[in-house]
Amino acid sequence: MKTKLTASPEEAARFLLRDELVAFPTETVYGLGANIFSEKAVGKIFEVKGRPSDNPLIAHISDFSELLLLVKRITAPAEKLIDTFFPGPLTIVLPKSKYVPSVVAAGLETIGVRMPSHPVAHKFLKACGVSVAAPSANLSGKPSPTTWQAAKEDLDGKISCILKGDQSDVGLESTIVDCTGKTPLLLRAGAITLEQLQEVVPGIEVYSPAPDARPKSPGQKYRHYAPNASIILVDHPSEIESSQFAAYIGIENSVSANKVKISNICPTVTEYARSLFDFFRYCDAHQIKIIYCQRVASTGLGLALMDRISRAAQH
Ligand code: TXA
Ligand code: MG
C-alpha cells in the first residue's frame, strides 16, 4: 500500500471517510484514526498496530454535540472536567452508548473521549464530520510518535495517509480520568496534572489496581513506550558509566554527561517530556544499548514523565 503524505486536513479526512486509516497530529502524540462507527475501519487499527483486541480506543471529537452519540450519560465530575479542560490533553471515561461498536471499547461498557486542542487535529476532525477512534500511531510496544516522521517509520506502507503537522507540543499521551463511578479515578497521568484535576474535582483518587486484578485501563498492563535499549534511572548524571553505546537524557548537565555517545540536556521538565519519545527513537536508530534517564520529582508534569520512564524501564 502506498502511504500518502499530506498537509491537507480535508484530503486526509476523505481517506478516513473511505474506511481507511489516517495518522494525524495532536498536541499529545500522533494518533492513528478510523471512523468510529465503521467496525471494518476500526478493525484495521488493531491489525496494523498489532494491538491486543482487549485494549480499547479513545474517541476523538471536535464538537461537544458528538458526546451525545458516544456516551450514555455525563456524570457530574465529568461535566466539570469537560468544562474546564476540553479541548486539551485530557481523556474522560464515561458509560458508552449503544451506537459505538463494541470493538472500539474492546468489549468494555465504557468509552474514553477526548477533544484535542491542536489546530490541525481540530480541522481534520471537523472535516471528517464523525468521531474518530484513535490510539497512538505507533506499532504496539514502541514509543508513541511525536513527529510525522516517527509515525511514518512505524506505519509507512501499512496505512493510507499521514497528515503532516509539527512536533507534538506535550510529547506524552493524554491524562485519563475514569468518571463512571462516584469517585473520579486518575488512570493515566498526563499534561493535565493531578494538581490541576484536584482543583476541579477534589475527591479524585489515583487508581492503582491490586497486583492480580484486571486493570481498569487495559493498556496499562502491556509493555509500553519502550525503546530497544535498556533504561537506567539515575538521580544524577554522575552515576553514568562511560560507554560508546550509552545515552543520557535529563535536566542536569555535568561532565559525566560527556561519558556517553549522545546526551540530551533539557532545560525544563516540559522540554524533557516533549523530547523523551523522540529521543528513545533516535537512540534506537543509533544503536544505543543503554539510556540513562534522570529522575525528576513526581509532581506536576513530572508524574506523567516518571510514569512513562518507569514503564519503559520495566523490561
Ligand atoms: O493522547 C492520547 O491519548 C493519544 C492521542 C492520539 O489522543 N492516544 C492514545 O491512545 O494514547 P492509546 O490507545 O495509545 O492509549 C489509550 C489508553 C490505553 O491504555 C487504553 O487501555 C486506555 O487508554 N483506554 C481507552 N479506553 C478506555 C476505557 N474505556 N476505559 C479505560 N481505559 C481506556
Ligand atoms: Mg499507545
Tab-separated table of C-alpha atoms and ligand atoms in Angstrom:
chain	number	residue	atom	x	y	z
A	1	MET	CA	0.000	0.000	0.000
A	2	LYS	CA	1.224	3.479	-0.838
A	3	THR	CA	1.034	5.892	2.084
A	4	LYS	CA	0.005	9.400	1.060
A	5	LEU	CA	1.742	12.199	2.951
A	6	THR	CA	-0.345	15.348	3.025
A	7	ALA	CA	-0.628	18.639	4.884
A	8	SER	CA	-4.306	18.948	3.960
A	9	PRO	CA	-6.785	18.007	6.714
A	10	GLU	CA	-9.542	17.797	4.100
A	11	GLU	CA	-7.624	15.348	1.922
A	12	ALA	CA	-6.812	13.213	4.985
A	13	ALA	CA	-10.484	13.250	6.004
A	14	ARG	CA	-11.501	11.875	2.596
A	15	PHE	CA	-9.309	8.804	3.241
A	16	LEU	CA	-10.902	8.323	6.645
A	17	LEU	CA	-14.397	8.511	5.183
A	18	ARG	CA	-13.471	5.692	2.769
A	19	ASP	CA	-12.785	3.456	5.814
A	20	GLU	CA	-9.033	3.946	5.522
A	21	LEU	CA	-6.631	4.717	8.392
A	22	VAL	CA	-5.071	8.171	8.820
A	23	ALA	CA	-2.226	9.146	11.167
A	24	PHE	CA	-2.744	12.714	12.395
A	25	PRO	CA	-1.037	15.177	14.726
A	26	THR	CA	-2.384	16.105	18.152
A	27	GLU	CA	-0.917	18.162	20.991
A	28	THR	CA	-0.068	14.973	22.952
A	29	VAL	CA	1.226	12.453	20.371
A	30	TYR	CA	0.250	11.448	16.825
A	31	GLY	CA	-2.940	9.367	16.593
A	32	LEU	CA	-3.951	6.588	14.186
A	33	GLY	CA	-7.536	7.374	13.277
A	34	ALA	CA	-10.507	5.439	11.889
A	35	ASN	CA	-14.208	6.246	11.548
A	36	ILE	CA	-15.507	5.196	14.975
A	37	PHE	CA	-18.797	3.928	13.529
A	38	SER	CA	-17.115	1.619	10.996
A	39	GLU	CA	-16.234	-1.755	12.512
A	40	LYS	CA	-14.262	-2.556	9.404
A	41	ALA	CA	-12.076	0.554	9.701
A	42	VAL	CA	-11.612	0.167	13.466
A	43	GLY	CA	-10.630	-3.467	12.957
A	44	LYS	CA	-7.770	-2.305	10.732
A	45	ILE	CA	-6.282	-0.309	13.634
A	46	PHE	CA	-5.834	-3.457	15.733
A	47	GLU	CA	-4.419	-5.327	12.729
A	48	VAL	CA	-1.937	-2.671	11.638
A	49	LYS	CA	-0.627	-1.864	15.124
A	50	GLY	CA	-0.571	-5.476	16.268
A	51	ARG	CA	-2.719	-4.239	19.156
A	52	PRO	CA	-4.290	-6.755	21.553
A	53	SER	CA	-8.067	-6.794	20.973
A	54	ASP	CA	-8.774	-6.233	24.685
A	55	ASN	CA	-7.193	-2.762	24.620
A	56	PRO	CA	-9.869	-0.082	23.967
A	57	LEU	CA	-9.528	3.013	21.787
A	58	ILE	CA	-10.160	6.668	22.616
A	59	ALA	CA	-12.876	8.611	20.734
A	60	HIS	CA	-11.651	11.958	19.363
A	61	ILE	CA	-14.172	14.748	18.871
A	62	SER	CA	-14.167	18.313	17.570
A	63	ASP	CA	-17.595	19.347	18.845
A	64	PHE	CA	-19.442	18.843	22.139
A	65	SER	CA	-22.555	17.641	20.288
A	66	GLU	CA	-20.675	14.430	19.397
A	67	LEU	CA	-20.717	13.409	23.068
A	68	LEU	CA	-24.438	12.694	22.844
A	69	LEU	CA	-23.821	9.882	20.361
A	70	LEU	CA	-20.840	8.413	22.184
A	71	VAL	CA	-21.828	8.293	25.843
A	72	LYS	CA	-24.915	7.161	27.735
A	73	ARG	CA	-24.720	9.948	30.296
A	74	ILE	CA	-22.371	12.659	31.511
A	75	THR	CA	-21.683	12.386	35.246
A	76	ALA	CA	-21.274	15.495	37.443
A	77	PRO	CA	-17.459	15.293	37.805
A	78	ALA	CA	-17.150	14.662	34.067
A	79	GLU	CA	-19.131	17.790	33.352
A	80	LYS	CA	-16.813	19.900	35.488
A	81	LEU	CA	-13.671	18.411	33.933
A	82	ILE	CA	-15.017	18.820	30.400
A	83	ASP	CA	-15.983	22.448	31.103
A	84	THR	CA	-12.509	23.189	32.403
A	85	PHE	CA	-10.140	21.166	30.263
A	86	PHE	CA	-11.772	20.471	26.857
A	87	PRO	CA	-10.305	20.993	24.301
A	88	GLY	CA	-6.953	19.725	25.619
A	89	PRO	CA	-4.810	16.748	26.639
A	90	LEU	CA	-7.473	15.065	28.816
A	91	THR	CA	-9.478	11.875	28.153
A	92	ILE	CA	-12.674	11.284	30.153
A	93	VAL	CA	-14.043	7.750	30.554
A	94	LEU	CA	-17.856	7.536	30.641
A	95	PRO	CA	-20.551	4.877	30.142
A	96	LYS	CA	-20.614	4.008	26.441
A	97	SER	CA	-23.709	4.467	24.292
A	98	LYS	CA	-25.062	1.615	22.184
A	99	TYR	CA	-24.132	3.446	18.977
A	100	VAL	CA	-20.399	2.895	19.388
A	101	PRO	CA	-19.349	-0.540	18.067
A	102	SER	CA	-18.057	-2.754	20.874
A	103	VAL	CA	-14.772	-3.376	19.006
A	104	VAL	CA	-13.835	0.261	19.822
A	105	ALA	CA	-14.312	-0.282	23.552
A	106	ALA	CA	-12.745	-3.751	23.397
A	107	GLY	CA	-15.906	-5.137	24.963
A	108	LEU	CA	-15.985	-2.672	27.907
A	109	GLU	CA	-19.197	-0.797	28.789
A	110	THR	CA	-17.264	2.464	28.883
A	111	ILE	CA	-15.648	4.813	26.374
A	112	GLY	CA	-12.797	7.311	26.671
A	113	VAL	CA	-13.456	10.642	24.943
A	114	ARG	CA	-11.039	13.444	24.156
A	115	MET	CA	-11.233	16.740	22.271
A	116	PRO	CA	-7.738	17.665	21.011
A	117	SER	CA	-6.747	21.332	21.098
A	118	HIS	CA	-4.245	21.032	18.236
A	119	PRO	CA	-5.490	23.236	15.345
A	120	VAL	CA	-4.642	20.690	12.622
A	121	ALA	CA	-6.296	17.876	14.599
A	122	HIS	CA	-9.333	20.095	15.029
A	123	LYS	CA	-9.557	20.862	11.293
A	124	PHE	CA	-9.121	17.182	10.440
A	125	LEU	CA	-11.815	16.044	12.886
A	126	LYS	CA	-14.189	18.759	11.654
A	127	ALA	CA	-13.605	17.699	8.050
A	128	CYS	CA	-14.292	14.054	8.995
A	129	GLY	CA	-17.664	15.047	10.408
A	130	VAL	CA	-17.683	11.852	12.512
A	131	SER	CA	-15.902	10.995	15.742
A	132	VAL	CA	-12.561	9.314	15.201
A	133	ALA	CA	-11.325	6.284	17.151
A	134	ALA	CA	-7.574	6.589	17.608
A	135	PRO	CA	-4.764	5.041	19.597
A	136	SER	CA	-1.246	6.447	19.342
A	137	ALA	CA	0.181	5.995	15.818
A	138	ASN	CA	2.996	3.584	16.723
A	139	LEU	CA	3.342	-0.173	16.377
A	140	SER	CA	2.271	-1.787	19.667
A	141	GLY	CA	5.035	-1.650	22.265
A	142	LYS	CA	7.032	1.135	20.533
A	143	PRO	CA	7.275	4.665	21.908
A	144	SER	CA	4.367	6.888	20.819
A	145	PRO	CA	5.214	9.063	17.791
A	146	THR	CA	5.604	12.772	18.428
A	147	THR	CA	6.501	13.678	14.809
A	148	TRP	CA	5.046	12.629	11.458
A	149	GLN	CA	8.417	11.107	10.626
A	150	ALA	CA	8.107	8.767	13.628
A	151	ALA	CA	4.581	7.765	12.551
A	152	LYS	CA	5.976	7.100	9.062
A	153	GLU	CA	8.811	4.995	10.477
A	154	ASP	CA	6.262	2.607	12.034
A	155	LEU	CA	3.373	2.751	9.562
A	156	ASP	CA	4.698	3.554	6.070
A	157	GLY	CA	3.160	1.152	3.544
A	158	LYS	CA	0.646	-0.083	6.138
A	159	ILE	CA	-1.862	2.806	6.179
A	160	SER	CA	-3.369	5.065	3.508
A	161	CYS	CA	-2.457	8.513	4.763
A	162	ILE	CA	-0.310	10.525	7.146
A	163	LEU	CA	-1.469	14.063	7.887
A	164	LYS	CA	1.687	16.045	8.493
A	165	GLY	CA	1.927	18.519	11.346
A	166	ASP	CA	4.587	19.894	13.654
A	167	GLN	CA	6.181	18.079	16.580
A	168	SER	CA	3.628	17.334	19.319
A	169	ASP	CA	3.838	20.003	21.972
A	170	VAL	CA	3.265	17.818	25.057
A	171	GLY	CA	5.050	14.682	23.834
A	172	LEU	CA	3.269	12.325	26.288
A	173	GLU	CA	-0.198	10.761	25.910
A	174	SER	CA	-3.277	12.404	27.427
A	175	THR	CA	-4.288	12.271	31.078
A	176	ILE	CA	-7.094	9.696	31.517
A	177	VAL	CA	-9.772	10.100	34.207
A	178	ASP	CA	-12.468	7.491	34.794
A	179	CYS	CA	-15.674	9.365	35.634
A	180	THR	CA	-18.053	6.395	35.600
A	181	GLY	CA	-18.195	5.957	39.398
A	182	LYS	CA	-18.803	8.259	42.384
A	183	THR	CA	-15.103	8.950	42.837
A	184	PRO	CA	-13.208	10.029	39.712
A	185	LEU	CA	-10.060	7.972	39.203
A	186	LEU	CA	-6.834	9.053	37.531
A	187	LEU	CA	-5.985	6.102	35.243
A	188	ARG	CA	-3.057	7.657	33.368
A	189	ALA	CA	-1.055	10.770	34.268
A	190	GLY	CA	-0.511	13.392	31.567
A	191	ALA	CA	-0.174	17.090	30.855
A	192	ILE	CA	-3.365	17.933	32.720
A	193	THR	CA	-1.773	17.341	36.100
A	194	LEU	CA	-3.192	15.684	39.213
A	195	GLU	CA	-2.914	19.052	40.988
A	196	GLN	CA	-4.991	20.744	38.256
A	197	LEU	CA	-7.594	17.960	38.394
A	198	GLN	CA	-7.796	18.189	42.205
A	199	GLU	CA	-8.706	21.850	41.965
A	200	VAL	CA	-11.773	20.969	39.916
A	201	VAL	CA	-12.744	17.606	41.476
A	202	PRO	CA	-11.139	17.492	44.946
A	203	GLY	CA	-12.176	13.848	45.566
A	204	ILE	CA	-10.182	12.423	42.661
A	205	GLU	CA	-8.074	9.361	43.502
A	206	VAL	CA	-5.066	7.855	41.788
A	207	TYR	CA	-6.077	4.417	40.581
A	208	SER	CA	-3.732	1.582	41.368
A	209	PRO	CA	-5.030	-1.924	40.697
A	210	ALA	CA	-4.427	-4.796	43.105
A	211	PRO	CA	-1.453	-6.776	41.730
A	212	ASP	CA	-3.558	-9.577	40.209
A	213	ALA	CA	-6.686	-7.546	39.321
A	214	ARG	CA	-7.760	-6.762	35.766
A	215	PRO	CA	-6.682	-3.116	35.366
A	216	LYS	CA	-9.390	-0.568	34.555
A	217	SER	CA	-7.239	0.797	31.770
A	218	PRO	CA	-6.298	-2.378	29.910
A	219	GLY	CA	-3.440	-0.682	28.087
A	220	GLN	CA	-1.628	-0.180	31.369
A	221	LYS	CA	-0.877	-3.885	31.644
A	222	TYR	CA	1.127	-4.015	28.441
A	223	ARG	CA	4.767	-3.175	27.989
A	224	HIS	CA	4.806	0.348	26.687
A	225	TYR	CA	6.765	3.253	25.377
A	226	ALA	CA	9.873	1.146	25.211
A	227	PRO	CA	12.929	1.669	23.053
A	228	ASN	CA	15.102	-1.328	22.178
A	229	ALA	CA	17.761	-0.005	24.538
A	230	SER	CA	17.587	-0.678	28.293
A	231	ILE	CA	16.609	2.229	30.511
A	232	ILE	CA	18.535	3.014	33.690
A	233	LEU	CA	17.102	5.613	36.065
A	234	VAL	CA	19.628	7.876	37.775
A	235	ASP	CA	19.293	10.685	40.302
A	236	HIS	CA	22.310	12.477	38.909
A	237	PRO	CA	24.476	12.144	35.749
A	238	SER	CA	27.487	11.324	37.988
A	239	GLU	CA	26.034	7.770	38.132
A	240	ILE	CA	26.622	7.296	34.395
A	241	GLU	CA	29.194	4.709	33.351
A	242	SER	CA	31.270	5.610	30.349
A	243	SER	CA	30.218	3.868	27.104
A	244	GLN	CA	30.034	4.435	23.348
A	245	PHE	CA	26.724	2.549	23.382
A	246	ALA	CA	25.041	4.644	26.057
A	247	ALA	CA	22.975	7.832	26.033
A	248	TYR	CA	21.701	10.257	28.660
A	249	ILE	CA	18.590	12.415	28.914
A	250	GLY	CA	17.854	14.671	31.860
A	251	ILE	CA	17.716	18.152	33.295
A	252	GLU	CA	21.095	18.237	34.924
A	253	ASN	CA	24.261	18.755	32.954
A	254	SER	CA	27.648	17.629	34.231
A	255	VAL	CA	30.973	16.474	32.838
A	256	SER	CA	29.657	12.920	33.321
A	257	ALA	CA	27.099	13.567	30.598
A	258	ASN	CA	30.036	13.552	28.178
A	259	LYS	CA	30.855	9.928	29.021
A	260	VAL	CA	28.085	8.735	26.704
A	261	LYS	CA	27.672	8.889	22.924
A	262	ILE	CA	24.536	11.044	22.905
A	263	SER	CA	23.271	13.336	25.620
A	264	ASN	CA	20.160	15.456	25.688
A	265	ILE	CA	20.127	18.129	28.399
A	266	CYS	CA	16.610	19.512	28.761
A	267	PRO	CA	16.187	22.977	30.270
A	268	THR	CA	12.806	22.123	31.846
A	269	VAL	CA	10.577	19.171	32.749
A	270	THR	CA	8.242	20.322	29.950
A	271	GLU	CA	11.087	20.083	27.440
A	272	TYR	CA	12.135	16.700	28.882
A	273	ALA	CA	8.592	15.344	28.394
A	274	ARG	CA	8.357	16.794	24.885
A	275	SER	CA	11.568	15.194	23.678
A	276	LEU	CA	11.530	11.851	25.578
A	277	PHE	CA	9.874	9.562	22.993
A	278	ASP	CA	11.690	11.182	20.086
A	279	PHE	CA	14.966	10.672	21.955
A	280	PHE	CA	14.142	6.982	22.530
A	281	ARG	CA	13.627	6.543	18.777
A	282	TYR	CA	16.794	8.488	17.974
A	283	CYS	CA	18.788	6.236	20.324
A	284	ASP	CA	17.387	3.101	18.678
A	285	ALA	CA	18.414	4.446	15.272
A	286	HIS	CA	21.951	4.976	16.604
A	287	GLN	CA	22.490	1.501	18.088
A	288	ILE	CA	22.363	2.737	21.669
A	289	LYS	CA	22.114	-0.122	24.199
A	290	ILE	CA	21.624	1.810	27.458
A	291	ILE	CA	19.721	5.049	28.036
A	292	TYR	CA	20.301	6.807	31.360
A	293	CYS	CA	17.237	8.864	32.307
A	294	GLN	CA	17.410	11.337	35.152
A	295	ARG	CA	14.625	11.096	37.746
A	296	VAL	CA	12.530	14.196	38.350
A	297	ALA	CA	10.064	14.944	41.161
A	298	SER	CA	6.712	13.179	40.667
A	299	THR	CA	4.713	16.395	40.831
A	300	GLY	CA	3.010	18.321	38.028
A	301	LEU	CA	4.052	17.011	34.624
A	302	GLY	CA	6.827	15.080	36.419
A	303	LEU	CA	4.256	12.447	37.488
A	304	ALA	CA	3.472	11.593	33.834
A	305	LEU	CA	7.118	11.756	32.809
A	306	MET	CA	8.229	9.394	35.593
A	307	ASP	CA	5.308	7.048	34.797
A	308	ARG	CA	6.430	6.685	31.157
A	309	ILE	CA	10.116	6.333	32.024
A	310	SER	CA	9.423	3.702	34.719
A	311	ARG	CA	7.267	1.693	32.312
A	312	ALA	CA	9.958	1.861	29.652
A	313	ALA	CA	12.464	0.647	32.253
A	314	GLN	CA	10.327	-2.392	33.167
A	315	HIS	CA	11.657	-4.966	30.784
B	1	TXA	O1	-3.054	11.463	23.959
B	1	TXA	C1	-3.650	10.428	23.703
B	1	TXA	O2	-4.491	9.930	24.462
B	1	TXA	C2	-3.327	9.754	22.366
B	1	TXA	C3	-3.764	10.686	21.233
B	1	TXA	C4	-3.669	10.041	19.900
B	1	TXA	O3	-5.042	11.173	21.505
B	1	TXA	N1	-3.951	8.473	22.292
B	1	TXA	C5	-3.503	7.411	22.998
B	1	TXA	O4	-4.186	6.243	22.746
B	1	TXA	O5	-2.583	7.469	23.774
B	1	TXA	P1	-3.642	4.812	23.169
B	1	TXA	O6	-4.625	3.851	22.599
B	1	TXA	O7	-2.249	4.663	22.793
B	1	TXA	O8	-3.822	4.790	24.729
B	1	TXA	C6	-5.123	4.766	25.241
B	1	TXA	C7	-5.128	4.214	26.636
B	1	TXA	C8	-4.900	2.726	26.700
B	1	TXA	O9	-4.081	2.449	27.828
B	1	TXA	C9	-6.300	2.178	26.916
B	1	TXA	O10	-6.307	0.967	27.622
B	1	TXA	C10	-6.963	3.297	27.682
B	1	TXA	O11	-6.446	4.461	27.135
B	1	TXA	N2	-8.407	3.333	27.487
B	1	TXA	C11	-9.082	3.552	26.339
B	1	TXA	N3	-10.405	3.454	26.535
B	1	TXA	C12	-10.581	3.183	27.850
B	1	TXA	C13	-11.724	2.937	28.669
B	1	TXA	N4	-12.944	2.939	28.180
B	1	TXA	N5	-11.510	2.687	29.980
B	1	TXA	C14	-10.268	2.673	30.487
B	1	TXA	N6	-9.145	2.876	29.763
B	1	TXA	C15	-9.301	3.117	28.461
B	2	MG	MG	-0.431	3.966	22.730
